[in-house]
Amino acid sequence: MILEVDNVELNFDQTSILQGIYLKAETQKVTCILGRNGCGKSSLHKIIFGSLKAKYSLVRLNKKPITKKFFQTGLVNYLPQHHYIPKEVSVKKAFQLYGCSWEAFLKDFDSFLVHKNAKINELSGGERRIIETYLVLQSKAKVLLLDEPFSNIAPLQIEKIKQIIQQQKEEKIIVLTDHFYEDVLEVADVLYTIHHKRSHLIKDENDLVNFGYLTSAQKATIQQ
């Protein structure tokens, strides 16, 4: 299965945000997007999902254009930067609503056993993020858009999330962006950056330096 996003142009109040964006993602490859804050990464996720209208955009799945908002097809799920589960919902109910197994979740995150009967707003921000990311990853959607899945999560939990991403990519298209670039580089099979409003396919860390995303010192640290 192949997802293509083409010719994306987005303006806010006469200010150009994205121009001529192209992105290709497919199953068995995690496609990641890096870019400076404010470059339009989150906006691109929303345009693909269908919650933000661009001036121009074309979304194709297996070469067939998506002619309505993508989220209306039931084929896509989206992890936004903000918390999306209502705070009054219980943890147990959230798993039921998403059709996910609480017992399977505990095999990876056993420390959550004490939270089974808690409400979402009783968890820490990091705990909420883990649950929300897990539910999106385990959903039945064939296309997953992950915006900042590693934010506010402890390093050990990030490693578990990355393992689940590697499992899910076998049958799902995953498009991911996060400011923890070392984790992104570790999980990415295909990498883009958004620079000067346009998307650029990245071949290696040198490209990230050339496009001003990484410094030479940061690149050296990654390669150690």
mmCIF file of C-alpha atoms in Angstrom:
data_model
loop_
_atom_site.group_PDB
_atom_site.id
_atom_site.type_symbol
_atom_site.label_atom_id
_atom_site.label_comp_id
_atom_site.label_asym_id
_atom_site.label_seq_id
_atom_site.Cartn_x
_atom_site.Cartn_y
_atom_site.Cartn_z
ATOM 1 C CA MET A 1 0.000 0.000 0.000
ATOM 2 C CA ILE A 2 1.349 3.406 -1.024
ATOM 3 C CA LEU A 3 0.312 6.871 0.111
ATOM 4 C CA GLU A 4 1.296 9.905 -1.954
ATOM 5 C CA VAL A 5 0.724 13.528 -0.991
ATOM 6 C CA ASP A 6 1.382 15.933 -3.827
ATOM 7 C CA ASN A 7 1.302 19.606 -4.765
ATOM 8 C CA VAL A 8 0.432 20.814 -1.264
ATOM 9 C CA GLU A 9 0.180 24.572 -0.943
ATOM 10 C CA LEU A 10 -0.901 26.231 2.306
ATOM 11 C CA ASN A 11 -1.292 29.895 3.194
ATOM 12 C CA PHE A 12 -2.284 31.544 6.467
ATOM 13 C CA ASP A 13 -3.458 35.167 6.205
ATOM 14 C CA GLN A 14 -1.576 35.753 2.954
ATOM 15 C CA THR A 15 1.556 34.148 4.438
ATOM 16 C CA SER A 16 2.884 31.151 2.518
ATOM 17 C CA ILE A 17 3.534 28.145 4.790
ATOM 18 C CA LEU A 18 3.939 25.206 2.396
ATOM 19 C CA GLN A 19 4.636 25.159 -1.340
ATOM 20 C CA GLY A 20 4.706 22.228 -3.731
ATOM 21 C CA ILE A 21 5.065 19.618 -0.974
ATOM 22 C CA TYR A 22 5.454 16.002 -2.097
ATOM 23 C CA LEU A 23 5.656 12.989 0.180
ATOM 24 C CA LYS A 24 5.514 9.267 -0.462
ATOM 25 C CA ALA A 25 4.963 6.651 2.249
ATOM 26 C CA GLU A 26 4.311 2.934 2.101
ATOM 27 C CA THR A 27 3.897 -0.152 4.207
ATOM 28 C CA GLN A 28 7.024 -1.771 5.632
ATOM 29 C CA LYS A 29 8.764 1.613 5.719
ATOM 30 C CA VAL A 30 8.411 4.254 8.430
ATOM 31 C CA THR A 31 8.334 7.637 6.718
ATOM 32 C CA CYS A 32 9.540 10.500 8.906
ATOM 33 C CA ILE A 33 9.557 14.275 8.539
ATOM 34 C CA LEU A 34 12.059 16.579 10.222
ATOM 35 C CA GLY A 35 12.076 20.361 10.199
ATOM 36 C CA ARG A 36 12.440 23.409 12.365
ATOM 37 C CA ASN A 37 9.572 24.515 14.602
ATOM 38 C CA GLY A 38 6.944 26.336 12.593
ATOM 39 C CA CYS A 39 7.967 24.888 9.237
ATOM 40 C CA GLY A 40 4.582 23.245 8.681
ATOM 41 C CA LYS A 41 5.055 19.621 9.774
ATOM 42 C CA SER A 42 1.907 19.521 11.919
ATOM 43 C CA SER A 43 -0.054 21.384 9.262
ATOM 44 C CA LEU A 44 0.964 18.752 6.718
ATOM 45 C CA HIS A 45 -0.322 15.988 9.013
ATOM 46 C CA LYS A 46 -3.649 17.804 9.348
ATOM 47 C CA ILE A 47 -3.908 18.351 5.594
ATOM 48 C CA ILE A 48 -3.373 14.629 4.957
ATOM 49 C CA PHE A 49 -5.852 13.699 7.693
ATOM 50 C CA GLY A 50 -8.404 16.117 6.300
ATOM 51 C CA SER A 51 -8.892 18.424 9.280
ATOM 52 C CA LEU A 52 -7.067 21.354 7.627
ATOM 53 C CA LYS A 53 -7.940 22.617 4.166
ATOM 54 C CA ALA A 54 -4.997 23.580 2.001
ATOM 55 C CA LYS A 55 -5.129 25.911 -0.968
ATOM 56 C CA TYR A 56 -4.067 22.937 -3.081
ATOM 57 C CA SER A 57 -3.425 19.298 -2.194
ATOM 58 C CA LEU A 58 -3.734 15.857 -3.700
ATOM 59 C CA VAL A 59 -3.764 12.719 -1.555
ATOM 60 C CA ARG A 60 -3.561 9.372 -3.334
ATOM 61 C CA LEU A 61 -3.765 5.869 -1.894
ATOM 62 C CA ASN A 62 -2.497 3.170 -4.248
ATOM 63 C CA LYS A 63 -2.593 5.810 -7.025
ATOM 64 C CA LYS A 64 -6.313 6.515 -6.459
ATOM 65 C CA PRO A 65 -7.151 10.074 -5.344
ATOM 66 C CA ILE A 66 -8.927 10.473 -2.015
ATOM 67 C CA THR A 67 -11.860 12.619 -3.097
ATOM 68 C CA LYS A 68 -13.239 13.342 0.386
ATOM 69 C CA LYS A 69 -11.663 14.128 3.711
ATOM 70 C CA PHE A 70 -9.330 11.241 4.474
ATOM 71 C CA PHE A 71 -10.624 10.721 8.002
ATOM 72 C CA GLN A 72 -14.096 10.095 6.560
ATOM 73 C CA THR A 73 -12.822 6.950 4.834
ATOM 74 C CA GLY A 74 -11.990 5.123 8.076
ATOM 75 C CA LEU A 75 -8.568 4.291 6.658
ATOM 76 C CA VAL A 76 -6.503 6.803 8.639
ATOM 77 C CA ASN A 77 -5.836 7.583 12.292
ATOM 78 C CA TYR A 78 -4.026 10.634 13.630
ATOM 79 C CA LEU A 79 -2.032 11.283 16.789
ATOM 80 C CA PRO A 80 -2.073 15.067 17.295
ATOM 81 C CA GLN A 81 0.372 16.955 19.490
ATOM 82 C CA HIS A 82 -2.337 17.693 22.041
ATOM 83 C CA HIS A 83 -4.187 15.166 24.205
ATOM 84 C CA TYR A 84 -7.177 13.804 22.323
ATOM 85 C CA ILE A 85 -8.887 11.459 24.805
ATOM 86 C CA PRO A 86 -11.492 13.386 26.864
ATOM 87 C CA LYS A 87 -10.230 13.840 30.415
ATOM 88 C CA GLU A 88 -13.360 12.403 32.042
ATOM 89 C CA VAL A 89 -13.013 9.059 30.190
ATOM 90 C CA SER A 90 -11.587 6.178 32.219
ATOM 91 C CA VAL A 91 -8.497 4.335 31.046
ATOM 92 C CA LYS A 92 -10.490 1.118 30.826
ATOM 93 C CA LYS A 93 -13.187 2.790 28.705
ATOM 94 C CA ALA A 94 -10.601 4.295 26.353
ATOM 95 C CA PHE A 95 -9.248 0.839 25.543
ATOM 96 C CA GLN A 96 -12.781 -0.454 24.984
ATOM 97 C CA LEU A 97 -13.654 2.446 22.659
ATOM 98 C CA TYR A 98 -10.539 1.811 20.560
ATOM 99 C CA GLY A 99 -11.005 -1.961 20.551
ATOM 100 C CA CYS A 100 -7.578 -2.521 22.100
ATOM 101 C CA SER A 101 -6.564 -5.146 24.622
ATOM 102 C CA TRP A 102 -5.644 -3.828 28.063
ATOM 103 C CA GLU A 103 -3.878 -7.103 28.825
ATOM 104 C CA ALA A 104 -1.711 -6.834 25.704
ATOM 105 C CA PHE A 105 -0.846 -3.252 26.647
ATOM 106 C CA LEU A 106 0.287 -4.347 30.118
ATOM 107 C CA LYS A 107 2.768 -6.789 28.597
ATOM 108 C CA ASP A 108 4.732 -3.790 27.319
ATOM 109 C CA PHE A 109 3.781 -1.256 30.003
ATOM 110 C CA ASP A 110 3.243 -3.227 33.206
ATOM 111 C CA SER A 111 3.587 -0.145 35.414
ATOM 112 C CA PHE A 112 0.127 0.937 34.229
ATOM 113 C CA LEU A 113 -1.618 -1.886 36.095
ATOM 114 C CA VAL A 114 -2.486 0.489 38.955
ATOM 115 C CA HIS A 115 -4.250 2.858 36.506
ATOM 116 C CA LYS A 116 -6.872 0.481 35.120
ATOM 117 C CA ASN A 117 -9.762 2.196 36.926
ATOM 118 C CA ALA A 118 -8.319 5.708 36.792
ATOM 119 C CA LYS A 119 -9.643 8.513 34.648
ATOM 120 C CA ILE A 120 -7.411 9.874 31.910
ATOM 121 C CA ASN A 121 -6.945 13.211 33.695
ATOM 122 C CA GLU A 122 -5.540 11.416 36.745
ATOM 123 C CA LEU A 123 -2.496 10.303 34.745
ATOM 124 C CA SER A 124 0.653 12.315 34.179
ATOM 125 C CA GLY A 125 1.170 13.974 30.804
ATOM 126 C CA GLY A 126 3.701 11.319 29.832
ATOM 127 C CA GLU A 127 1.383 8.463 30.856
ATOM 128 C CA ARG A 128 -1.446 9.960 28.807
ATOM 129 C CA ARG A 129 0.886 10.277 25.835
ATOM 130 C CA ILE A 130 1.898 6.618 26.044
ATOM 131 C CA ILE A 131 -1.724 5.456 26.104
ATOM 132 C CA GLU A 132 -2.798 7.766 23.288
ATOM 133 C CA THR A 133 0.146 6.765 21.098
ATOM 134 C CA TYR A 134 -0.432 3.079 21.793
ATOM 135 C CA LEU A 135 -4.141 3.270 20.922
ATOM 136 C CA VAL A 136 -3.420 4.963 17.600
ATOM 137 C CA LEU A 137 -0.694 2.444 16.754
ATOM 138 C CA GLN A 138 -2.962 -0.493 17.555
ATOM 139 C CA SER A 139 -6.003 0.899 15.758
ATOM 140 C CA LYS A 140 -7.433 -0.805 12.692
ATOM 141 C CA ALA A 141 -6.571 2.127 10.415
ATOM 142 C CA LYS A 142 -4.231 1.368 7.528
ATOM 143 C CA VAL A 143 -2.563 4.806 7.602
ATOM 144 C CA LEU A 144 -1.156 6.265 10.837
ATOM 145 C CA LEU A 145 -0.085 9.888 11.212
ATOM 146 C CA LEU A 146 2.027 10.402 14.338
ATOM 147 C CA ASP A 147 2.815 13.947 15.463
ATOM 148 C CA GLU A 148 5.354 14.032 18.318
ATOM 149 C CA PRO A 149 4.823 10.438 19.582
ATOM 150 C CA PHE A 150 7.975 10.590 21.754
ATOM 151 C CA SER A 151 7.207 13.844 23.554
ATOM 152 C CA ASN A 152 7.138 13.793 27.374
ATOM 153 C CA ILE A 153 7.915 10.074 27.455
ATOM 154 C CA ALA A 154 10.786 8.505 29.401
ATOM 155 C CA PRO A 155 13.604 6.980 27.299
ATOM 156 C CA LEU A 156 12.721 3.392 28.249
ATOM 157 C CA GLN A 157 9.118 3.932 27.171
ATOM 158 C CA ILE A 158 10.266 5.558 23.921
ATOM 159 C CA GLU A 159 12.172 2.371 23.106
ATOM 160 C CA LYS A 160 9.007 0.327 23.624
ATOM 161 C CA ILE A 161 7.008 2.680 21.409
ATOM 162 C CA LYS A 162 9.668 2.364 18.705
ATOM 163 C CA GLN A 163 9.425 -1.423 18.901
ATOM 164 C CA ILE A 164 5.664 -1.257 18.397
ATOM 165 C CA ILE A 165 6.136 1.102 15.442
ATOM 166 C CA GLN A 166 8.475 -1.437 13.844
ATOM 167 C CA GLN A 167 5.856 -4.154 14.333
ATOM 168 C CA GLN A 168 2.979 -2.097 12.974
ATOM 169 C CA LYS A 169 4.799 -0.851 9.878
ATOM 170 C CA GLU A 170 4.620 -4.323 8.347
ATOM 171 C CA GLU A 171 0.942 -3.840 7.514
ATOM 172 C CA LYS A 172 0.406 -0.097 7.969
ATOM 173 C CA ILE A 173 1.644 3.127 6.459
ATOM 174 C CA ILE A 174 3.271 5.231 9.190
ATOM 175 C CA VAL A 175 4.129 8.916 8.770
ATOM 176 C CA LEU A 176 5.910 10.327 11.807
ATOM 177 C CA THR A 177 7.398 13.617 12.933
ATOM 178 C CA ASP A 178 9.092 14.486 16.217
ATOM 179 C CA HIS A 179 11.676 16.956 17.481
ATOM 180 C CA PHE A 180 13.671 14.121 19.105
ATOM 181 C CA TYR A 181 15.666 13.724 15.921
ATOM 182 C CA GLU A 182 17.945 10.949 17.184
ATOM 183 C CA ASP A 183 14.902 8.745 17.841
ATOM 184 C CA VAL A 184 13.432 9.747 14.482
ATOM 185 C CA LEU A 185 16.641 8.829 12.659
ATOM 186 C CA GLU A 186 16.712 5.465 14.405
ATOM 187 C CA VAL A 187 13.177 4.535 13.398
ATOM 188 C CA ALA A 188 13.061 6.124 9.920
ATOM 189 C CA ASP A 189 13.256 4.072 6.752
ATOM 190 C CA VAL A 190 12.456 7.092 4.578
ATOM 191 C CA LEU A 191 13.222 10.632 5.687
ATOM 192 C CA TYR A 192 12.089 14.043 4.483
ATOM 193 C CA THR A 193 12.777 17.531 5.740
ATOM 194 C CA ILE A 194 10.701 20.646 5.196
ATOM 195 C CA HIS A 195 13.005 23.542 4.375
ATOM 196 C CA HIS A 196 11.971 26.898 2.954
ATOM 197 C CA LYS A 197 8.364 25.647 2.626
ATOM 198 C CA ARG A 198 9.303 22.672 0.450
ATOM 199 C CA SER A 199 9.850 18.971 1.118
ATOM 200 C CA HIS A 200 13.234 17.373 0.439
ATOM 201 C CA LEU A 201 14.071 13.679 0.447
ATOM 202 C CA ILE A 202 17.026 13.065 2.762
ATOM 203 C CA LYS A 203 19.745 10.554 1.880
ATOM 204 C CA ASP A 204 21.960 10.890 4.963
ATOM 205 C CA GLU A 205 22.910 13.193 7.861
ATOM 206 C CA ASN A 206 24.955 15.388 5.500
ATOM 207 C CA ASP A 207 21.734 16.458 3.808
ATOM 208 C CA LEU A 208 20.310 17.494 7.185
ATOM 209 C CA VAL A 209 23.381 19.660 7.762
ATOM 210 C CA ASN A 210 23.130 21.161 4.275
ATOM 211 C CA PHE A 211 19.481 22.041 4.830
ATOM 212 C CA GLY A 212 20.312 23.634 8.186
ATOM 213 C CA TYR A 213 18.460 21.154 10.383
ATOM 214 C CA LEU A 214 21.559 19.726 12.081
ATOM 215 C CA THR A 215 24.901 21.284 12.899
ATOM 216 C CA SER A 216 28.125 19.477 12.045
ATOM 217 C CA ALA A 217 28.628 18.828 15.776
ATOM 218 C CA GLN A 218 25.200 17.206 16.074
ATOM 219 C CA LYS A 219 25.913 15.038 13.037
ATOM 220 C CA ALA A 220 29.203 13.905 14.598
ATOM 221 C CA THR A 221 27.388 12.947 17.811
ATOM 222 C CA ILE A 222 24.886 10.822 15.888
ATOM 223 C CA GLN A 223 27.652 9.006 14.031
ATOM 224 C CA GLN A 224 29.602 8.096 17.178
#
